[in-house]
GROMACS .gro file of C-alpha atoms in nm:
model
  506
    1MET     CA    1  -2.599   7.645  -7.154
    2SER     CA    2  -2.848   7.620  -6.867
    3TYR     CA    3  -2.632   7.749  -6.579
    4ALA     CA    4  -2.506   8.101  -6.502
    5LYS     CA    5  -2.361   8.287  -6.206
    6VAL     CA    6  -2.352   8.660  -6.122
    7LEU     CA    7  -2.192   8.825  -5.819
    8CYS     CA    8  -2.386   9.042  -5.575
    9VAL     CA    9  -2.346   9.153  -5.213
   10GLY     CA   10  -2.574   9.093  -4.913
   11LEU     CA   11  -2.578   9.288  -4.588
   12VAL     CA   12  -2.607   9.162  -4.233
   13GLY     CA   13  -2.603   9.472  -4.014
   14VAL     CA   14  -2.327   9.692  -4.153
   15THR     CA   15  -2.120   9.396  -4.272
   16GLY     CA   16  -2.133   9.307  -4.639
   17HIS     CA   17  -2.080   8.958  -4.779
   18VAL     CA   18  -2.022   8.866  -5.142
   19VAL     CA   19  -2.309   8.650  -5.266
   20GLU     CA   20  -2.305   8.429  -5.575
   21VAL     CA   21  -2.642   8.434  -5.753
   22GLU     CA   22  -2.674   8.104  -5.938
   23ALA     CA   23  -2.941   8.028  -6.197
   24ASP     CA   24  -3.010   7.680  -6.331
   25LEU     CA   25  -3.270   7.624  -6.605
   26ALA     CA   26  -3.387   7.267  -6.655
   27PRO     CA   27  -3.659   7.100  -6.865
   28GLY     CA   28  -3.991   7.054  -6.691
   29LEU     CA   29  -4.298   7.244  -6.584
   30PRO     CA   30  -4.232   7.622  -6.572
   31ALA     CA   31  -4.163   7.726  -6.211
   32VAL     CA   32  -3.922   7.939  -6.011
   33ALA     CA   33  -3.765   7.823  -5.683
   34ILE     CA   34  -3.535   8.042  -5.474
   35SER     CA   35  -3.304   7.893  -5.211
   36GLY     CA   36  -3.036   8.040  -4.986
   37LEU     CA   37  -3.235   8.179  -4.689
   38PRO     CA   38  -3.421   8.453  -4.879
   39ASP     CA   39  -3.658   8.690  -4.698
   40THR     CA   40  -4.004   8.794  -4.819
   41ALA     CA   41  -3.870   9.067  -5.050
   42LEU     CA   42  -3.645   8.812  -5.219
   43HIS     CA   43  -3.926   8.560  -5.259
   44GLU     CA   44  -4.125   8.831  -5.437
   45ALA     CA   45  -3.830   8.893  -5.672
   46ARG     CA   46  -3.953   8.617  -5.905
   47ASP     CA   47  -4.255   8.829  -6.003
   48ARG     CA   48  -4.061   9.157  -6.029
   49VAL     CA   49  -3.786   8.998  -6.237
   50ARG     CA   50  -4.029   8.822  -6.472
   51ALA     CA   51  -4.222   9.143  -6.544
   52ALA     CA   52  -3.900   9.344  -6.585
   53ILE     CA   53  -3.752   9.094  -6.834
   54VAL     CA   54  -4.069   9.078  -7.045
   55ASN     CA   55  -4.124   9.457  -7.039
   56SER     CA   56  -3.761   9.512  -7.143
   57GLY     CA   57  -3.820   9.321  -7.466
   58GLN     CA   58  -3.647   9.000  -7.359
   59ARG     CA   59  -3.785   8.646  -7.369
   60TRP     CA   60  -3.882   8.478  -7.042
   61PRO     CA   61  -3.746   8.120  -7.028
   62ASN     CA   62  -4.042   7.885  -6.977
   63ARG     CA   63  -3.846   7.619  -6.794
   64ARG     CA   64  -3.799   7.497  -6.442
   65ILE     CA   65  -3.578   7.766  -6.287
   66THR     CA   66  -3.379   7.720  -5.969
   67LEU     CA   67  -3.213   8.025  -5.814
   68ASN     CA   68  -2.959   7.973  -5.539
   69LEU     CA   69  -2.782   8.242  -5.335
   70LEU     CA   70  -2.445   8.132  -5.196
   71PRO     CA   71  -2.340   8.101  -4.922
   72ALA     CA   72  -2.671   7.930  -4.849
   73THR     CA   73  -2.627   7.962  -4.471
   74LEU     CA   74  -2.618   8.344  -4.481
   75PRO     CA   75  -2.958   8.516  -4.446
   76LYS     CA   76  -3.041   8.735  -4.749
   77PHE     CA   77  -3.251   9.048  -4.714
   78GLY     CA   78  -3.395   9.309  -4.947
   79SER     CA   79  -3.434   9.369  -5.317
   80ALA     CA   80  -3.074   9.451  -5.411
   81PHE     CA   81  -3.043   9.106  -5.574
   82ASP     CA   82  -3.308   9.172  -5.843
   83LEU     CA   83  -3.074   9.290  -6.119
   84ALA     CA   84  -2.823   9.010  -6.058
   85ILE     CA   85  -3.104   8.753  -6.067
   86ALA     CA   86  -3.237   8.890  -6.397
   87VAL     CA   87  -2.893   8.888  -6.560
   88ALA     CA   88  -2.820   8.537  -6.432
   89LEU     CA   89  -3.152   8.412  -6.573
   90LEU     CA   90  -3.083   8.563  -6.914
   91GLY     CA   91  -2.733   8.423  -6.906
   92GLY     CA   92  -2.855   8.074  -6.814
   93SER     CA   93  -3.113   8.079  -7.093
   94GLY     CA   94  -2.842   8.160  -7.348
   95GLU     CA   95  -2.968   8.513  -7.418
   96LEU     CA   96  -2.660   8.685  -7.275
   97PRO     CA   97  -2.288   8.601  -7.278
   98LEU     CA   98  -2.178   8.669  -6.920
   99LEU     CA   99  -1.804   8.694  -6.983
  100PRO     CA  100  -1.816   9.081  -6.953
  101LEU     CA  101  -1.948   9.036  -6.596
  102GLU     CA  102  -1.669   8.813  -6.472
  103ARG     CA  103  -1.561   8.942  -6.126
  104VAL     CA  104  -1.814   9.225  -6.154
  105VAL     CA  105  -2.060   9.291  -5.870
  106VAL     CA  106  -2.416   9.375  -5.981
  107LEU     CA  107  -2.660   9.557  -5.750
  108GLY     CA  108  -3.008   9.698  -5.800
  109GLU     CA  109  -3.382   9.661  -5.754
  110LEU     CA  110  -3.604   9.616  -6.058
  111GLY     CA  111  -3.934   9.787  -6.126
  112LEU     CA  112  -4.198   9.603  -6.326
  113ASP     CA  113  -4.121   9.822  -6.628
  114GLY     CA  114  -3.753   9.727  -6.621
  115THR     CA  115  -3.622  10.040  -6.448
  116VAL     CA  116  -3.335   9.987  -6.205
  117ARG     CA  117  -3.415  10.154  -5.876
  118PRO     CA  118  -3.176  10.258  -5.598
  119VAL     CA  119  -3.139  10.044  -5.287
  120ARG     CA  120  -3.028  10.104  -4.932
  121GLY     CA  121  -2.681  10.014  -4.809
  122VAL     CA  122  -2.489  10.046  -5.136
  123LEU     CA  123  -2.189  10.206  -4.967
  124PRO     CA  124  -2.115   9.915  -4.728
  125MET     CA  125  -2.195   9.671  -5.010
  126VAL     CA  126  -1.937   9.826  -5.241
  127ALA     CA  127  -1.687   9.847  -4.957
  128ALA     CA  128  -1.736   9.474  -4.892
  129ALA     CA  129  -1.678   9.400  -5.260
  130ALA     CA  130  -1.354   9.599  -5.251
  131ARG     CA  131  -1.235   9.408  -4.943
  132ALA     CA  132  -1.303   9.084  -5.130
  133GLY     CA  133  -1.083   9.196  -5.419
  134LEU     CA  134  -1.371   9.283  -5.653
  135HIS     CA  135  -1.303   9.628  -5.793
  136ARG     CA  136  -1.575   9.665  -6.058
  137VAL     CA  137  -1.938   9.723  -5.963
  138VAL     CA  138  -2.261   9.805  -6.145
  139VAL     CA  139  -2.515   9.996  -5.938
  140PRO     CA  140  -2.842  10.185  -5.993
  141VAL     CA  141  -2.788  10.534  -6.128
  142GLY     CA  142  -2.943  10.673  -5.809
  143ASN     CA  143  -2.666  10.510  -5.604
  144ALA     CA  144  -2.374  10.593  -5.835
  145ALA     CA  145  -2.242  10.892  -5.640
  146GLU     CA  146  -2.264  10.699  -5.312
  147ALA     CA  147  -2.081  10.397  -5.454
  148ALA     CA  148  -1.808  10.615  -5.604
  149VAL     CA  149  -1.709  10.726  -5.254
  150VAL     CA  150  -1.533  10.393  -5.193
  151PRO     CA  151  -1.170  10.427  -5.305
  152GLY     CA  152  -1.017  10.189  -5.558
  153VAL     CA  153  -1.347  10.075  -5.712
  154ARG     CA  154  -1.457  10.135  -6.071
  155VAL     CA  155  -1.826  10.221  -6.060
  156ARG     CA  156  -2.069  10.215  -6.350
  157ALA     CA  157  -2.442  10.281  -6.330
  158VAL     CA  158  -2.758  10.160  -6.506
  159ASP     CA  159  -3.105  10.306  -6.519
  160THR     CA  160  -3.284  10.020  -6.697
  161LEU     CA  161  -3.249   9.647  -6.749
  162HIS     CA  162  -3.248   9.717  -7.123
  163ARG     CA  163  -2.928   9.922  -7.085
  164MET     CA  164  -2.771   9.643  -6.880
  165VAL     CA  165  -2.857   9.386  -7.150
  166ASP     CA  166  -2.706   9.608  -7.421
  167PHE     CA  167  -2.386   9.643  -7.218
  168VAL     CA  168  -2.345   9.269  -7.169
  169ARG     CA  169  -2.447   9.175  -7.523
  170ASP     CA  170  -2.293   9.452  -7.733
  171GLY     CA  171  -2.056   9.642  -7.501
  172THR     CA  172  -2.270   9.957  -7.500
  173PRO     CA  173  -2.114  10.189  -7.236
  174LEU     CA  174  -2.286  10.223  -6.902
  175ILE     CA  175  -2.344  10.553  -6.722
  176GLU     CA  176  -2.045  10.719  -6.555
  177PRO     CA  177  -2.097  10.824  -6.192
  178PRO     CA  178  -2.125  11.200  -6.130
  179GLY     CA  179  -1.830  11.406  -6.015
  180PRO     CA  180  -1.751  11.479  -5.650
  181ALA     CA  181  -2.044  11.625  -5.458
  182PRO     CA  182  -2.011  11.980  -5.327
  183ALA     CA  183  -1.891  12.026  -4.973
  184GLU     CA  184  -2.137  12.018  -4.689
  185GLY     CA  185  -2.337  12.334  -4.631
  186PRO     CA  186  -2.267  12.608  -4.379
  187ASP     CA  187  -2.213  12.520  -4.016
  188GLY     CA  188  -2.510  12.501  -3.782
  189PRO     CA  189  -2.579  12.710  -3.471
  190ASP     CA  190  -2.280  12.884  -3.317
  191LEU     CA  191  -2.177  12.873  -2.953
  192SER     CA  192  -2.147  13.252  -2.943
  193GLU     CA  193  -2.527  13.269  -2.956
  194VAL     CA  194  -2.555  13.117  -2.606
  195ALA     CA  195  -2.603  13.381  -2.339
  196GLY     CA  196  -2.397  13.349  -2.021
  197GLN     CA  197  -2.374  13.001  -1.867
  198ALA     CA  198  -1.998  12.987  -1.814
  199LEU     CA  199  -2.038  12.655  -1.631
  200GLY     CA  200  -2.241  12.506  -1.914
  201ARG     CA  201  -1.987  12.622  -2.172
  202ARG     CA  202  -1.702  12.468  -1.976
  203ALA     CA  203  -1.893  12.142  -1.936
  204LEU     CA  204  -1.964  12.135  -2.310
  205GLU     CA  205  -1.597  12.196  -2.393
  206VAL     CA  206  -1.476  11.921  -2.159
  207ALA     CA  207  -1.735  11.681  -2.297
  208ALA     CA  208  -1.630  11.756  -2.655
  209ALA     CA  209  -1.258  11.728  -2.586
  210GLY     CA  210  -1.279  11.392  -2.411
  211GLY     CA  211  -1.584  11.235  -2.575
  212HIS     CA  212  -1.767  11.234  -2.239
  213HIS     CA  213  -2.141  11.194  -2.193
  214LEU     CA  214  -2.318  11.503  -2.061
  215ALA     CA  215  -2.629  11.577  -1.854
  216LEU     CA  216  -2.765  11.932  -1.826
  217PHE     CA  217  -3.018  12.016  -1.556
  218GLY     CA  218  -3.186  12.351  -1.495
  219PRO     CA  219  -3.502  12.558  -1.539
  220PRO     CA  220  -3.658  12.632  -1.878
  221GLY     CA  221  -3.473  12.899  -2.073
  222ALA     CA  222  -3.140  12.836  -1.902
  223GLY     CA  223  -2.983  12.728  -2.232
  224LYS     CA  224  -2.974  12.349  -2.200
  225THR     CA  225  -3.106  12.281  -2.550
  226MET     CA  226  -2.900  12.559  -2.707
  227LEU     CA  227  -2.580  12.418  -2.558
  228ALA     CA  228  -2.661  12.062  -2.665
  229GLU     CA  229  -2.743  12.164  -3.023
  230ARG     CA  230  -2.407  12.340  -3.051
  231LEU     CA  231  -2.196  12.047  -2.934
  232PRO     CA  232  -2.144  11.919  -3.293
  233SER     CA  233  -2.010  12.262  -3.394
  234ILE     CA  234  -1.708  12.224  -3.163
  235LEU     CA  235  -1.634  11.859  -3.246
  236PRO     CA  236  -1.356  11.782  -3.498
  237ALA     CA  237  -1.451  11.671  -3.848
  238LEU     CA  238  -1.462  11.294  -3.899
  239ASP     CA  239  -1.152  11.126  -4.039
  240ASP     CA  240  -1.175  10.889  -4.336
  241ASP     CA  241  -1.246  10.573  -4.134
  242ALA     CA  242  -1.509  10.736  -3.914
  243ALA     CA  243  -1.670  10.909  -4.212
  244LEU     CA  244  -1.705  10.575  -4.393
  245GLU     CA  245  -1.861  10.416  -4.084
  246VAL     CA  246  -2.110  10.699  -4.036
  247THR     CA  247  -2.198  10.722  -4.406
  248ALA     CA  248  -2.249  10.345  -4.425
  249LEU     CA  249  -2.495  10.354  -4.135
  250HIS     CA  250  -2.694  10.636  -4.294
  251SER     CA  251  -2.688  10.447  -4.625
  252ILE     CA  252  -2.843  10.140  -4.460
  253ALA     CA  253  -3.109  10.360  -4.301
  254GLY     CA  254  -3.181  10.535  -4.634
  255LEU     CA  255  -3.090  10.875  -4.488
  256LEU     CA  256  -2.799  10.981  -4.707
  257PRO     CA  257  -2.840  11.332  -4.852
  258ALA     CA  258  -2.852  11.383  -5.226
  259GLY     CA  259  -2.510  11.364  -5.389
  260GLY     CA  260  -2.387  11.061  -5.196
  261ARG     CA  261  -2.090  11.239  -5.038
  262LEU     CA  262  -1.908  11.118  -4.728
  263LEU     CA  263  -2.052  11.262  -4.409
  264ARG     CA  264  -1.764  11.453  -4.253
  265ARG     CA  265  -1.959  11.638  -3.986
  266PRO     CA  266  -2.038  11.450  -3.663
  267PRO     CA  267  -2.404  11.343  -3.682
  268PHE     CA  268  -2.665  11.484  -3.445
  269GLN     CA  269  -2.975  11.285  -3.350
  270ALA     CA  270  -3.251  11.433  -3.132
  271PRO     CA  271  -3.544  11.189  -3.112
  272HIS     CA  272  -3.874  11.298  -2.958
  273HIS     CA  273  -3.948  11.181  -2.604
  274THR     CA  274  -4.218  10.946  -2.738
  275ALA     CA  275  -3.948  10.740  -2.917
  276THR     CA  276  -3.973  10.364  -2.871
  277VAL     CA  277  -3.697  10.126  -2.771
  278ALA     CA  278  -3.663  10.004  -3.130
  279SER     CA  279  -3.631  10.358  -3.267
  280LEU     CA  280  -3.356  10.436  -3.015
  281VAL     CA  281  -3.140  10.124  -3.025
  282GLY     CA  282  -3.260   9.962  -3.349
  283GLY     CA  283  -3.501   9.687  -3.437
  284GLY     CA  284  -3.768   9.572  -3.676
  285SER     CA  285  -3.875   9.240  -3.822
  286GLY     CA  286  -3.632   9.039  -4.030
  287LEU     CA  287  -3.316   9.246  -4.057
  288ALA     CA  288  -3.301   9.482  -3.758
  289ARG     CA  289  -3.243   9.841  -3.869
  290PRO     CA  290  -3.010  10.086  -3.691
  291GLY     CA  291  -3.167  10.312  -3.431
  292ALA     CA  292  -3.090  10.668  -3.326
  293VAL     CA  293  -2.797  10.563  -3.106
  294SER     CA  294  -2.625  10.407  -3.410
  295LEU     CA  295  -2.718  10.690  -3.646
  296ALA     CA  296  -2.544  10.916  -3.393
  297HIS     CA  297  -2.226  10.702  -3.412
  298ARG     CA  298  -1.918  10.929  -3.382
  299GLY     CA  299  -2.156  11.217  -3.310
  300VAL     CA  300  -2.419  11.327  -3.059
  301LEU     CA  301  -2.742  11.167  -2.934
  302PHE     CA  302  -2.949  11.436  -2.761
  303LEU     CA  303  -3.245  11.343  -2.541
  304ASP     CA  304  -3.432  11.664  -2.455
  305GLU     CA  305  -3.679  11.643  -2.167
  306ALA     CA  306  -3.508  11.316  -2.077
  307PRO     CA  307  -3.740  11.222  -1.784
  308GLU     CA  308  -4.032  11.216  -2.030
  309PHE     CA  309  -3.879  10.924  -2.223
  310GLY     CA  310  -4.007  10.576  -2.146
  311LYS     CA  311  -3.815  10.391  -1.877
  312GLY     CA  312  -3.749  10.097  -2.108
  313ALA     CA  313  -3.610  10.324  -2.380
  314LEU     CA  314  -3.371  10.495  -2.139
  315GLU     CA  315  -3.252  10.173  -1.980
  316ALA     CA  316  -3.190  10.020  -2.323
  317LEU     CA  317  -2.916  10.279  -2.375
  318ARG     CA  318  -2.702  10.152  -2.087
  319GLN     CA  319  -2.531   9.869  -2.275
  320PRO     CA  320  -2.455  10.072  -2.592
  321LEU     CA  321  -2.309  10.354  -2.381
  322GLU     CA  322  -2.080  10.111  -2.202
  323HIS     CA  323  -1.962   9.906  -2.501
  324GLY     CA  324  -1.998  10.141  -2.799
  325ARG     CA  325  -2.209   9.896  -3.000
  326VAL     CA  326  -2.562   9.755  -3.020
  327GLN     CA  327  -2.623   9.382  -3.047
  328LEU     CA  328  -2.974   9.295  -3.165
  329ALA     CA  329  -3.089   8.933  -3.150
  330ARG     CA  330  -3.364   8.821  -3.387
  331SER     CA  331  -3.509   8.482  -3.476
  332ARG     CA  332  -3.321   8.479  -3.807
  333GLY     CA  333  -2.987   8.580  -3.656
  334GLY     CA  334  -2.814   8.858  -3.468
  335THR     CA  335  -2.714   9.199  -3.596
  336GLU     CA  336  -2.451   9.433  -3.456
  337TYR     CA  337  -2.428   9.807  -3.519
  338PRO     CA  338  -2.163  10.049  -3.392
  339ALA     CA  339  -2.287  10.303  -3.139
  340ARG     CA  340  -1.987  10.503  -3.021
  341THR     CA  341  -2.185  10.817  -2.952
  342GLN     CA  342  -2.189  11.102  -2.702
  343LEU     CA  343  -2.513  11.104  -2.506
  344VAL     CA  344  -2.647  11.443  -2.395
  345LEU     CA  345  -2.943  11.457  -2.157
  346ALA     CA  346  -3.139  11.771  -2.074
  347ALA     CA  347  -3.393  11.783  -1.794
  348ASN     CA  348  -3.594  12.032  -1.593
  349PRO     CA  349  -3.560  11.992  -1.215
  350CYS     CA  350  -3.930  11.919  -1.166
  351PRO     CA  351  -4.264  11.893  -1.353
  352CYS     CA  352  -4.372  12.253  -1.292
  353ALA     CA  353  -4.035  12.384  -1.418
  354ARG     CA  354  -4.064  12.745  -1.310
  355PRO     CA  355  -3.825  12.961  -1.519
  356ALA     CA  356  -3.727  13.159  -1.207
  357GLY     CA  357  -3.574  12.849  -1.051
  358ASP     CA  358  -3.627  12.636  -0.743
  359ALA     CA  359  -3.729  12.929  -0.522
  360TYR     CA  360  -4.065  12.946  -0.704
  361CYS     CA  361  -4.120  12.573  -0.749
  362GLU     CA  362  -4.471  12.450  -0.662
  363CYS     CA  363  -4.383  12.078  -0.659
  364ALA     CA  364  -4.372  11.876  -0.339
  365PRO     CA  365  -4.035  11.721  -0.252
  366LEU     CA  366  -4.168  11.373  -0.329
  367VAL     CA  367  -4.287  11.488  -0.673
  368ARG     CA  368  -3.943  11.633  -0.750
  369ARG     CA  369  -3.769  11.313  -0.644
  370ARG     CA  370  -4.002  11.100  -0.852
  371TYR     CA  371  -3.957  11.319  -1.158
  372LEU     CA  372  -3.577  11.306  -1.172
  373GLY     CA  373  -3.594  10.949  -1.041
  374ARG     CA  374  -3.709  10.849  -1.388
  375LEU     CA  375  -3.342  10.882  -1.477
  376SER     CA  376  -3.211  10.572  -1.303
  377GLY     CA  377  -2.893  10.564  -1.101
  378PRO     CA  378  -2.721  10.311  -1.331
  379LEU     CA  379  -2.793  10.533  -1.633
  380LEU     CA  380  -2.671  10.852  -1.463
  381ASP     CA  381  -2.364  10.667  -1.338
  382ARG     CA  382  -2.260  10.635  -1.702
  383ILE     CA  383  -2.289  11.012  -1.759
  384ASP     CA  384  -1.948  11.169  -1.698
  385VAL     CA  385  -2.044  11.538  -1.683
  386GLN     CA  386  -2.352  11.635  -1.479
  387VAL     CA  387  -2.411  12.008  -1.424
  388THR     CA  388  -2.702  12.220  -1.306
  389LEU     CA  389  -2.744  12.550  -1.489
  390PRO     CA  390  -2.876  12.854  -1.299
  391PRO     CA  391  -3.158  13.074  -1.434
  392LEU     CA  392  -3.044  13.327  -1.691
  393ARG     CA  393  -3.005  13.690  -1.583
  394ALA     CA  394  -3.115  13.989  -1.789
  395ALA     CA  395  -2.760  14.124  -1.820
  396GLU     CA  396  -2.636  13.792  -1.958
  397LEU     CA  397  -2.923  13.772  -2.205
  398MET     CA  398  -2.860  14.122  -2.344
  399GLU     CA  399  -2.488  14.047  -2.391
  400ALA     CA  400  -2.541  13.725  -2.588
  401GLY     CA  401  -2.309  13.715  -2.888
  402ALA     CA  402  -2.096  13.999  -2.759
  403THR     CA  403  -1.888  13.824  -2.494
  404GLY     CA  404  -1.921  13.452  -2.561
  405GLU     CA  405  -1.655  13.263  -2.754
  406SER     CA  406  -1.746  13.135  -3.098
  407SER     CA  407  -1.764  12.768  -3.189
  408ALA     CA  408  -1.452  12.806  -3.404
  409THR     CA  409  -1.247  12.934  -3.108
  410VAL     CA  410  -1.360  12.654  -2.878
  411ALA     CA  411  -1.327  12.394  -3.154
  412ALA     CA  412  -0.959  12.484  -3.193
  413ARG     CA  413  -0.894  12.405  -2.826
  414VAL     CA  414  -1.098  12.085  -2.849
  415ALA     CA  415  -0.901  11.972  -3.155
  416ALA     CA  416  -0.569  12.040  -2.978
  417ALA     CA  417  -0.684  11.843  -2.673
  418ARG     CA  418  -0.795  11.550  -2.888
  419ARG     CA  419  -0.460  11.548  -3.068
  420ALA     CA  420  -0.282  11.531  -2.733
  421ALA     CA  421  -0.500  11.239  -2.625
  422ALA     CA  422  -0.456  11.063  -2.960
  423ASP     CA  423  -0.076  11.092  -2.931
  424ARG     CA  424  -0.086  10.957  -2.577
  425TRP     CA  425  -0.302  10.656  -2.663
  426ALA     CA  426  -0.149  10.593  -3.008
  427GLY     CA  427  -0.152  10.225  -3.100
  428SER     CA  428  -0.412  10.131  -2.840
  429GLY     CA  429  -0.720  10.176  -3.059
  430TRP     CA  430  -0.866  10.445  -2.830
  431ARG     CA  431  -0.944  10.783  -2.983
  432VAL     CA  432  -1.051  10.991  -2.682
  433ASN     CA  433  -1.006  10.976  -2.306
  434ALA     CA  434  -1.363  10.857  -2.246
  435GLU     CA  435  -1.280  10.530  -2.425
  436VAL     CA  436  -0.981  10.439  -2.205
  437PRO     CA  437  -1.062  10.152  -1.963
  438GLY     CA  438  -1.050  10.244  -1.595
  439PRO     CA  439  -0.798   9.971  -1.500
  440TRP     CA  440  -0.556  10.115  -1.754
  441LEU     CA  441  -0.560  10.454  -1.579
  442ARG     CA  442  -0.510  10.297  -1.236
  443ARG     CA  443  -0.180  10.134  -1.321
  444PRO     CA  444   0.164  10.289  -1.391
  445PRO     CA  445   0.259  10.500  -1.573
  446TRP     CA  446  -0.089  10.656  -1.589
  447ARG     CA  447  -0.191  10.624  -1.224
  448LEU     CA  448  -0.220  10.964  -1.058
  449PRO     CA  449  -0.031  11.032  -0.732
  450GLY     CA  450  -0.217  10.974  -0.408
  451ARG     CA  451  -0.192  11.341  -0.309
  452ASP     CA  452  -0.387  11.440  -0.622
  453THR     CA  453  -0.665  11.183  -0.572
  454ARG     CA  454  -0.701  11.195  -0.192
  455GLU     CA  455  -1.039  11.368  -0.196
  456LEU     CA  456  -1.159  11.151  -0.483
  457ARG     CA  457  -1.068  10.832  -0.297
  458GLY     CA  458  -1.250  10.964   0.008
  459ARG     CA  459  -1.566  11.003  -0.202
  460LEU     CA  460  -1.534  10.644  -0.316
  461ASP     CA  461  -1.484  10.515   0.038
  462SER     CA  462  -1.784  10.713   0.168
  463GLY     CA  463  -2.011  10.566  -0.099
  464SER     CA  464  -2.098  10.899  -0.259
  465LEU     CA  465  -1.913  10.790  -0.574
  466SER     CA  466  -1.914  10.449  -0.744
  467ALA     CA  467  -1.611  10.274  -0.883
  468ARG     CA  468  -1.739  10.357  -1.232
  469GLY     CA  469  -1.776  10.721  -1.127
  470PHE     CA  470  -1.420  10.717  -0.989
  471ASP     CA  471  -1.284  10.610  -1.326
  472ARG     CA  472  -1.491  10.867  -1.510
  473VAL     CA  473  -1.364  11.150  -1.290
  474VAL     CA  474  -1.006  11.042  -1.361
  475ARG     CA  475  -1.076  11.037  -1.736
  476MET     CA  476  -1.220  11.389  -1.717
  477ALA     CA  477  -0.914  11.505  -1.525
  478TRP     CA  478  -0.696  11.388  -1.814
  479THR     CA  479  -0.924  11.576  -2.055
  480ILE     CA  480  -0.901  11.896  -1.849
  481ALA     CA  481  -0.522  11.866  -1.849
  482ASP     CA  482  -0.525  11.821  -2.227
  483LEU     CA  483  -0.740  12.133  -2.269
  484ASP     CA  484  -0.503  12.334  -2.052
  485GLY     CA  485  -0.192  12.203  -2.229
  486ARG     CA  486  -0.046  11.992  -1.947
  487ASP     CA  487   0.109  11.647  -1.985
  488ARG     CA  488  -0.056  11.507  -1.671
  489PRO     CA  489  -0.346  11.610  -1.447
  490HIS     CA  490  -0.284  11.756  -1.101
  491ALA     CA  491  -0.504  11.802  -0.795
  492ASP     CA  492  -0.690  12.104  -0.937
  493ASP     CA  493  -0.784  11.909  -1.251
  494VAL     CA  494  -0.920  11.623  -1.039
  495ARG     CA  495  -1.114  11.872  -0.825
  496GLU     CA  496  -1.270  12.039  -1.130
  497ALA     CA  497  -1.357  11.699  -1.274
  498MET     CA  498  -1.532  11.610  -0.946
  499GLN     CA  499  -1.731  11.932  -0.960
  500LEU     CA  500  -1.839  11.862  -1.317
  501ARG     CA  501  -1.940  11.512  -1.213
  502MET     CA  502  -2.102  11.579  -0.874
  503GLY     CA  503  -2.192  11.950  -0.869
  504ASP     CA  504  -2.045  12.251  -0.693
  505GLY     CA  505  -2.086  12.084  -0.359
  506ALA     CA  506  -1.829  11.821  -0.444
   0.00000   0.00000   0.00000
């Protein structure tokens, strides 16, 4: 027999596709040709696989070898095909009977000594295999716990090519995946540690309950960073679908913690202000990798000192914030990553940033305008909640932890508000109020009475509020009503939403 086929999985973005690795061995001058749109790492597989086979005590077939990866029109990236290629070669040369691998997916990178090394993206690969009706997979031992997270799949692991050969040839058992990983560690910073800032706390609670974007302005030491870092502590835990999405993205990026458990806590990303466009929204040669906005999917993306970020990096966030996904076009094809995240911006009011506030500012008015002008109007228009925090007073600082509510207390209200919103929008595909399209809220039965939106409509007519801002105020009003246990917003909810959007002067 000179032909063999082994199943593998390739990734394009977060989407997995079953790939058939074919090996054909024909008489002629010894050579290896790989077809099926392989990238550089796959072209180099011929040398890795040859060394691994020889160093595992197997015979390398000195024939003309053609390797084909089907479907041939799908770009193939990475080294996860190494183990499947090696097994297909040995099967095609007659060294291995491949009947035990029928409808079995094989994943893994090979070292030159025959060790099977872990690869990125195993979780979405195994999930893709399960969707295709393939419920048996062989993965590197370092990925076994991660692969076992996918329900309904029988996972076995290998640490060397030699063990894989023994399994196929003699039925020697493979390695069982480890048991369930321990639960995630203790919670992070608690909201009770924030001194004072009743307005900031309220803004944070509204943002959490409705999934709204948030901008915090104020002098240094006012608590902007502390509030932002505690937003994940009041967000509900991720459900099964969201946890799989988030864990898959971190698997692709190679950022899964040891143990391979599902990530149940909303992720928190806080890139430095020197971050590039590619690091924020994703990029790279060949297969574009997810950026911070995708790694914060279903969680929080925090940009501290936001005016210090590059203009291009900030503007690149506008489309993901609007659509909840990132579409990256590359010469070898496009890639799409989910990016349904909550953006939190923090900014000082000016470059000098006197802790005592504006009364002691040394910056000229033009300097102040230019500084905050780095945050463009179109970007800020997409930020639902925009509040300015006052300087902290000594009395508030000394009472920190004694009077402020804990994260657990606030999280209970946030969870109740999200349940109310989920019940209201059941069947629509929307999870939180911030995701509801504006036109939907402007038609019966969700349109608010004219008496409740009179002032809001006046702001729109005067030009001090955009149509997008109008819709975002209405969404926040629904969130405020959910937090307060009401079925529908009234005029006071709309007024508070306007204040959170436009400041106390609204």
